[in-house]
Coordinates of C-alpha atoms and ligand atoms in Angstrom, one line a residue:
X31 CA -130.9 239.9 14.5
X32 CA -130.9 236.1 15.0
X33 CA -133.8 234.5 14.8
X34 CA -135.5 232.7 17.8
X35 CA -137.7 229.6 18.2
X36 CA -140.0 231.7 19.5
X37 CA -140.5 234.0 17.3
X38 CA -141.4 231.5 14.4
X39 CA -145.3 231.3 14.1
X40 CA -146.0 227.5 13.9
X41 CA -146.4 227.3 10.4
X42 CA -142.8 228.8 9.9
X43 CA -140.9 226.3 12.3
X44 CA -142.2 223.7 10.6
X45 CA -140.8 225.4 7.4
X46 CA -137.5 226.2 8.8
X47 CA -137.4 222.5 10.3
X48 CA -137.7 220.7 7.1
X49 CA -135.5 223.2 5.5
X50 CA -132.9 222.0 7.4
X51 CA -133.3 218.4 7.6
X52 CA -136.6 217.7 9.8
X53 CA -139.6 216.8 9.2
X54 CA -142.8 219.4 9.8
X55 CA -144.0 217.0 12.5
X56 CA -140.7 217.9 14.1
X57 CA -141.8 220.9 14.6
X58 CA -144.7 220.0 16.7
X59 CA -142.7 218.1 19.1
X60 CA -140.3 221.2 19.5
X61 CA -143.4 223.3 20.3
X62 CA -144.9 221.3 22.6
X63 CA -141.2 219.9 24.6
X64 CA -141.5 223.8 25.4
X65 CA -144.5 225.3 25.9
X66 CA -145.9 222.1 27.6
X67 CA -143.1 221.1 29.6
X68 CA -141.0 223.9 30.0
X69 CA -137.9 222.3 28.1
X70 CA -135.4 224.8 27.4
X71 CA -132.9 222.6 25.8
X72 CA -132.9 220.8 22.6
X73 CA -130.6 218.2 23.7
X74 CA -133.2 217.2 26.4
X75 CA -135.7 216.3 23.4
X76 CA -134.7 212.9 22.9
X77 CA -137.5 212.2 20.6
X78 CA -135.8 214.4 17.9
X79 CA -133.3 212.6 15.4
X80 CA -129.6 213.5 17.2
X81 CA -128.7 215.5 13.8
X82 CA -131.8 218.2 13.9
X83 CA -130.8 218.6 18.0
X84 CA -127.4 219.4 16.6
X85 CA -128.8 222.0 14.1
X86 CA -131.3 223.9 16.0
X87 CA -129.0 224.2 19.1
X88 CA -126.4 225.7 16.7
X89 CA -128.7 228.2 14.4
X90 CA -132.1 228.3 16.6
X91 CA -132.0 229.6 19.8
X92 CA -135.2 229.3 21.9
X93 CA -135.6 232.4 23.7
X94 CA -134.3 236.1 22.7
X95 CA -133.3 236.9 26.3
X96 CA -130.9 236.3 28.7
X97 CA -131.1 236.5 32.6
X98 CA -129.5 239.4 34.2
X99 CA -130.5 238.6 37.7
X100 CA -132.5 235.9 39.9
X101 CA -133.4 236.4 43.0
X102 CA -134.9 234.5 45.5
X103 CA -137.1 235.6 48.5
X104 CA -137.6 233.3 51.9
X105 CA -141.0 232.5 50.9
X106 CA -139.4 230.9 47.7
X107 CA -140.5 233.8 45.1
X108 CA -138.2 234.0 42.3
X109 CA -138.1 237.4 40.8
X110 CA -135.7 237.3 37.7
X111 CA -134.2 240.0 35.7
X112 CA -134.4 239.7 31.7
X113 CA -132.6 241.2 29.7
X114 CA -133.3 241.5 25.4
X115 CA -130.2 242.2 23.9
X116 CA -130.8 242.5 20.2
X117 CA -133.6 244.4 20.8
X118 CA -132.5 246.1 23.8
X119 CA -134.0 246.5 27.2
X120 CA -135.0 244.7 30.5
X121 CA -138.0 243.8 32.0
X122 CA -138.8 241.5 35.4
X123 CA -141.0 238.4 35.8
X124 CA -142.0 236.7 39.0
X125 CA -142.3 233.0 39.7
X126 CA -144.7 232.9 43.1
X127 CA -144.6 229.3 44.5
X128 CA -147.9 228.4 46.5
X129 CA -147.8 229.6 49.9
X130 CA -148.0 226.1 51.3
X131 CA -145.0 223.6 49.9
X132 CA -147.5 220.8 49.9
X133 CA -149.5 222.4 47.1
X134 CA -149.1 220.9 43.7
X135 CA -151.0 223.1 41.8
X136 CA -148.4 225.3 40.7
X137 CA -146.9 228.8 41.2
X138 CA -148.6 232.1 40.1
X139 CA -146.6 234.0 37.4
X140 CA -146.3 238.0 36.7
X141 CA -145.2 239.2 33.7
X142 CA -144.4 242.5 31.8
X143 CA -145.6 243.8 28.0
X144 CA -143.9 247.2 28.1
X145 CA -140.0 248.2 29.0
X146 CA -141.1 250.7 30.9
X147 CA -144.5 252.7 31.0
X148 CA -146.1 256.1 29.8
X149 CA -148.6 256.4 31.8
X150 CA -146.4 257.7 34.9
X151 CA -148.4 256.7 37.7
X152 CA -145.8 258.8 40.2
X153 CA -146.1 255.6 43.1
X154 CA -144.7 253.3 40.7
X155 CA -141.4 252.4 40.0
X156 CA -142.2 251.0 36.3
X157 CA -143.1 254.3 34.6
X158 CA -139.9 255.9 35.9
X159 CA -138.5 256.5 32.9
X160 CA -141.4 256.5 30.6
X161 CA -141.9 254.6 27.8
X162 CA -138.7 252.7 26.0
X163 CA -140.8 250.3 23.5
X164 CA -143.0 247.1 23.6
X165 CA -142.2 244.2 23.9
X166 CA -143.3 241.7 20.8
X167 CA -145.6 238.8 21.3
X168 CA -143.0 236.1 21.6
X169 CA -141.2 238.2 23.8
X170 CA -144.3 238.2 26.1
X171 CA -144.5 234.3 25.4
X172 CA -140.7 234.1 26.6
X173 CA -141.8 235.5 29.9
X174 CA -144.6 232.3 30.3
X175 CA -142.3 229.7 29.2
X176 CA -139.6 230.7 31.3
X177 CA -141.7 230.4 34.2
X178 CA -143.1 227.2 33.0
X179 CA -139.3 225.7 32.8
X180 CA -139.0 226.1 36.6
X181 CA -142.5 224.8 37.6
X182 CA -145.9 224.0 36.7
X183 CA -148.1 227.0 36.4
X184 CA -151.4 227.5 37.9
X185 CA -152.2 231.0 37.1
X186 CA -151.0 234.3 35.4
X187 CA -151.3 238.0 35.9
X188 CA -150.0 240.6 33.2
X189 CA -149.0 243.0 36.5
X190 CA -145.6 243.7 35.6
X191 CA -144.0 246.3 33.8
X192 CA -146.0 248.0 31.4
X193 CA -149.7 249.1 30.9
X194 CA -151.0 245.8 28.5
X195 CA -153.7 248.4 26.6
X196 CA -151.2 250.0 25.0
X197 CA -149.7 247.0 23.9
X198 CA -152.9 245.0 23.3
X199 CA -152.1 243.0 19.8
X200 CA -148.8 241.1 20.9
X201 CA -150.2 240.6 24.0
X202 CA -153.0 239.2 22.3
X203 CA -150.9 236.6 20.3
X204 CA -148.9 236.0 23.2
X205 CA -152.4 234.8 25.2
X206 CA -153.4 232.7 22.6
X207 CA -150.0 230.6 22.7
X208 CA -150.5 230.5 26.2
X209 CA -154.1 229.1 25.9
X210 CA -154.0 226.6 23.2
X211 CA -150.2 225.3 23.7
X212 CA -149.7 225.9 27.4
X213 CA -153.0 225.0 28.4
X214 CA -153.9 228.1 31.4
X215 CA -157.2 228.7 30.8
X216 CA -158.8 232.4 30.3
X217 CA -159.7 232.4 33.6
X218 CA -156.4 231.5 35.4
X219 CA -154.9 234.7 33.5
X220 CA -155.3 238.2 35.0
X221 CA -154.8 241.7 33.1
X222 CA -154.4 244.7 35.7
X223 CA -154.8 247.9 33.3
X224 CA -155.1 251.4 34.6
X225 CA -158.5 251.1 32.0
X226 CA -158.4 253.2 28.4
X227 CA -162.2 253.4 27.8
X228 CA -162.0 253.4 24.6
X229 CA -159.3 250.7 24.7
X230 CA -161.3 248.7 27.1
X231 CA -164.6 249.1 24.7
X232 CA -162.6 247.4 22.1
X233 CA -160.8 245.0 23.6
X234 CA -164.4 243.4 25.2
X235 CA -165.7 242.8 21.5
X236 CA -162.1 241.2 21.1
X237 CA -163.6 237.8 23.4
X238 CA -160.7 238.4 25.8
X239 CA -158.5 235.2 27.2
X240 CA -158.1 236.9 30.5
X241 CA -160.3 238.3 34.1
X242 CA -159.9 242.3 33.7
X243 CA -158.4 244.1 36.6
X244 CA -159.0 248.4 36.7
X245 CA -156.6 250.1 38.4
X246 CA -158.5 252.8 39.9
X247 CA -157.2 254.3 42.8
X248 CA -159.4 256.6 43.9
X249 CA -163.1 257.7 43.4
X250 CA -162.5 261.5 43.4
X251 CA -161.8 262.6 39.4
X252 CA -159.1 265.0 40.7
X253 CA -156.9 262.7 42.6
X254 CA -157.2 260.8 39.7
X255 CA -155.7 262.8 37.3
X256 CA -152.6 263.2 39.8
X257 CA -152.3 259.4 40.4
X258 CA -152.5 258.1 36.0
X259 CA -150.9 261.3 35.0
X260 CA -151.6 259.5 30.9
X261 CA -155.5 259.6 31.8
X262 CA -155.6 263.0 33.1
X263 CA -159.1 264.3 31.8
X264 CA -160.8 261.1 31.4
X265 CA -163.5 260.6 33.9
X266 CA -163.7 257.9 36.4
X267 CA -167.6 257.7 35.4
X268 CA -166.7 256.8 31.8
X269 CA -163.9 254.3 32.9
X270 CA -166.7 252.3 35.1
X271 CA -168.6 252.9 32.2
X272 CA -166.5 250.8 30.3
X273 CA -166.1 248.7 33.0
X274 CA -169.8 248.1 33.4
X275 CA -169.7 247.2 29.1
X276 CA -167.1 244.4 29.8
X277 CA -169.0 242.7 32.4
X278 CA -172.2 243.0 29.8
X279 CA -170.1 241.7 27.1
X280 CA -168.4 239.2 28.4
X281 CA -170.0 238.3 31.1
X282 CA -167.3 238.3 33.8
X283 CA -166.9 240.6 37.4
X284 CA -164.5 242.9 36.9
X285 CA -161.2 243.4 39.8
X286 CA -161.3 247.0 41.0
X287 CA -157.6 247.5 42.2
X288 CA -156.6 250.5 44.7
X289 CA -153.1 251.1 45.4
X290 CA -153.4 252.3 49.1
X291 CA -151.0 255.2 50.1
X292 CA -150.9 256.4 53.7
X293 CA -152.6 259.9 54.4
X294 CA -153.5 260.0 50.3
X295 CA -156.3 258.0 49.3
X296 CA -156.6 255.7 52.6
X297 CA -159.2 257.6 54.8
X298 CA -162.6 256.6 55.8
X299 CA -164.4 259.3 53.4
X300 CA -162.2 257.7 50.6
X301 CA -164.0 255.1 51.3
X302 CA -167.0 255.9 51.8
X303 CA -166.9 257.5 47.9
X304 CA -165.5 254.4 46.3
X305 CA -168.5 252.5 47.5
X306 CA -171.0 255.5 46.4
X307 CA -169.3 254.9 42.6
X308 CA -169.2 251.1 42.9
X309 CA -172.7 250.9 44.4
X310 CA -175.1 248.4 42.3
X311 CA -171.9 246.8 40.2
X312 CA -171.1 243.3 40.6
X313 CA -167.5 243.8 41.0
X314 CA -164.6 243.2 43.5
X315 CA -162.1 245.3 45.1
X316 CA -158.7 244.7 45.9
X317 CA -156.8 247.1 48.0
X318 CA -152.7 247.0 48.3
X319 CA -151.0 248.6 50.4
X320 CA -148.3 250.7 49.0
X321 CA -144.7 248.9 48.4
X322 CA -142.3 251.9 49.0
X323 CA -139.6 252.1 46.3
X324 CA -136.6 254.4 46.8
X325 CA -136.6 258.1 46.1
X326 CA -140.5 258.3 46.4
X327 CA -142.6 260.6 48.7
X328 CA -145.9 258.3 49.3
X329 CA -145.9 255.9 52.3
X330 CA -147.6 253.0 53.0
X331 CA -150.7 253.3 55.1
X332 CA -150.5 252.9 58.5
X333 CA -151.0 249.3 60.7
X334 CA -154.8 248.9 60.9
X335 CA -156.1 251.1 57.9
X336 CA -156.3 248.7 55.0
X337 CA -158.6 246.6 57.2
X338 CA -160.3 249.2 58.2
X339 CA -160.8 250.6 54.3
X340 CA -161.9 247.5 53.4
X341 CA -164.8 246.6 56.3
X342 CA -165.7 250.2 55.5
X343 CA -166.4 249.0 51.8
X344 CA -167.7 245.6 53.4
X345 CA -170.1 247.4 55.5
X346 CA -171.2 249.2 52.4
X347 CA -172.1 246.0 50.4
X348 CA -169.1 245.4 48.2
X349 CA -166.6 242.8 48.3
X350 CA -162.9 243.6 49.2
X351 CA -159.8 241.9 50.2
X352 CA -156.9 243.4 51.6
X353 CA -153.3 242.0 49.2
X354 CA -150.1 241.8 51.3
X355 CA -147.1 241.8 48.8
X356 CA -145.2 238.4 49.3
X357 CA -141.6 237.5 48.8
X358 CA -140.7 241.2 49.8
X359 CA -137.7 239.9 52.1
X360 CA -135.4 239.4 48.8
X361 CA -136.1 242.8 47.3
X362 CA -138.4 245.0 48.2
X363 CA -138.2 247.0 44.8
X364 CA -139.6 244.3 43.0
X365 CA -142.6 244.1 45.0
X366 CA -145.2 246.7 42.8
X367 CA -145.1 242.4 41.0
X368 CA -146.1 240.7 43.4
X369 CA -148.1 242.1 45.5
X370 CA -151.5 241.8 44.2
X371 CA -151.0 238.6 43.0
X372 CA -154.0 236.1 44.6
X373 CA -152.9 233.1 45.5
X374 CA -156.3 231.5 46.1
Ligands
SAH58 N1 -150.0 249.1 34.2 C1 -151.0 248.2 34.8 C2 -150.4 246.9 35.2 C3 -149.0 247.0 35.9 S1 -149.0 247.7 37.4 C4 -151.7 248.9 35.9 O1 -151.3 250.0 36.4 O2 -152.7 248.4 36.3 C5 -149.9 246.6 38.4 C6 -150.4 247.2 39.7 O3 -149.4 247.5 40.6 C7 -151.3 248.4 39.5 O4 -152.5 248.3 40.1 C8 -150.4 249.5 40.1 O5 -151.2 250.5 40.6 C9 -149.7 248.7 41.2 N2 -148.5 249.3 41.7 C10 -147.5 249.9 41.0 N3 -146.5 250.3 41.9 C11 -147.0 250.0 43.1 C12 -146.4 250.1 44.4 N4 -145.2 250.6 44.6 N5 -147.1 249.6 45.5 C13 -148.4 249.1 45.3 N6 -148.9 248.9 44.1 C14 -148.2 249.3 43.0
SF4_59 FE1 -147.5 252.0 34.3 FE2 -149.2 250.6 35.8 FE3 -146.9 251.6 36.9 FE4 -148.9 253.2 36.3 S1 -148.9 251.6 37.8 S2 -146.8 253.6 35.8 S3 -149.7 252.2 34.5 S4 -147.0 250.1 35.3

């Protein structure tokens, strides 16, 4: 397999640069022309002797994919395809501009860890096929710097394909690239996970670079099980539980995400039981409605209800947002990305 930039640690790009020529402060430039700026191409890094440009273009590539597909939605979302293939497998990223052109703050990315999921959640498109492997750390890193090469980024959320507990270590690396090099901050980076107690316990010892976001669903312990088929058994008491340890140990409100689906887990007693179990916690809720993806028997709640869900909870001392999906004119498929991505 040929080796990529990316997958060099620091420490080993400066050895393969003066190994071939360069000096190790070389090495720094190269890291910083792309995760700073976004530079994709060595013969854009002028401040590199013309000879080393020659070399790495030849023997170092910088990234490990290539781009099956782009699209790009009215509102300006681009939603590309990536392919891996040494390593095999595809996985998407999203590139959300800011609603209003005039903002300079940057876009919002989404990004994957898995190709493909286990967990099966049977609304989502991602876990489909179950599991195929996970992606590595610089893999994830890819993922942040391709988005950074079409525009600067203002924040992140890990809400692609995948469920990041199960894939917590490269993730990990891939976070602290993004911190120190990038320079997006832990609390402009969001991880939606469907919440592994156990997993969740550890990872909050682990001082986390991201905002945690549960994907809970539901409050009722057998609807549950049917909507995160991999958690079937494990109660929704201990996952608030560990929900309730990560705001004590790190100090930060969690994101309580429900994926609304018409006539399932939309109705005023739903309601009325998630704010029972969220009672007392400072936390937030997000609801989205469902994004319909082909060859699946949910449907998205009807005109009205996700308001109405969410003054319920209002009404009932929590705080909740609805989360329109945006840039679903392109492709609707995509949209499970998007469409709890904040843009505030
Ligand atoms: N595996 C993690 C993160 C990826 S999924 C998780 O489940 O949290 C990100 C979010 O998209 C989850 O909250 C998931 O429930 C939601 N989602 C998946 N498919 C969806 C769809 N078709 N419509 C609305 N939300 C969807
Ligand atoms: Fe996996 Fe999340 Fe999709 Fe469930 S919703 S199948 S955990 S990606």
């Amino acid at each position: 397999m040929a080796q990529t930039l990316l997958a060099l640690e620091p420490a080993a790009l400066a050895e393969w640069v003066t190994s071939h020529g360069g000096q190790a402060f070389h090495a720094k430039i190269i890291r910083k022309e792309v995760l700073e700026r976004g530079v994709l191409d060595y013969g854009e890094m002028t401040s590199l002797p013309a000879d080393l440009r020659a070399t790495l273009k030849a023997d170092l590539p910088i990234l490990s994919s290539t781009e099956a597909t782009r699209t790009v939605a009215r509102d300006k979302a681009i939603k590309v395809l990536l392919s891996f293939p040494a390593r095999g497998g595809s996985v998407e990223m999203v590139h959300i501009p800011p609603p209003d052109k005039d903002d300079t703050r940057g876009a919002t990315l989404c990004i994957s860890t898995q190709v493909g999921c286990p967990v099966g959640c049977p609304f989502c498109a991602s876990g489909l096929g179950g599991l195929e492997r996970n992606l590595s750390a610089d893999e994830i890193l890819e993922q942040f710097v391709i988005g950074r090469s079409v525009g600067p980024i203002r924040r992140a959320v890990v809400m692609g394909m995948g469920e990041p507990l199960l894939n917590m270590e490269a993730l990990n690396t891939a976070l602290d690239a993004v911190h120190d090099e990038m320079g997006l901050g832990s609390r402009k980076i969001t991880v939606s996970t469907v919440g592994f107690p156990d997993r969740l316990h550890k990872a909050a010892r682990q001082k986390p670079r991201f905002e945690l976001a549960i994907s809970l669903h539901t409050a009722d312990d057998t609807q549950r099980d049917a909507l995160v088929p991999a958690m079937k058994g494990t109660s929704i008491e201990s996952i608030l539980a560990a929900g309730d340890d990560w705001f004590e140990q790190t100090g930060r409100e969690i994101t309580y995400e429900i994926a609304l689906l018409g006539g399932e887990n939309d109705t005023p007693w739903h309601a009325e039981r998630l704010a029972e179990r969220l009672n007392g916690r400072r936390c937030m809720v997000n609801l989205i409605p469902w994004n319909p993806s082909p060859g699946m028997s949910f449907s998205r709640p009807e005109a009205g209800t996700p308001e109405a869900f969410r003054d319920d909870l209002i009404a009932r001392g929590l705080v909740a947002t609805v989360r329109w999906s945006r840039g679903l004119d392109g492709d609707a498929a995509c949209g499970q990305l998007r469409q709890r991505v904040k843009q505030s």
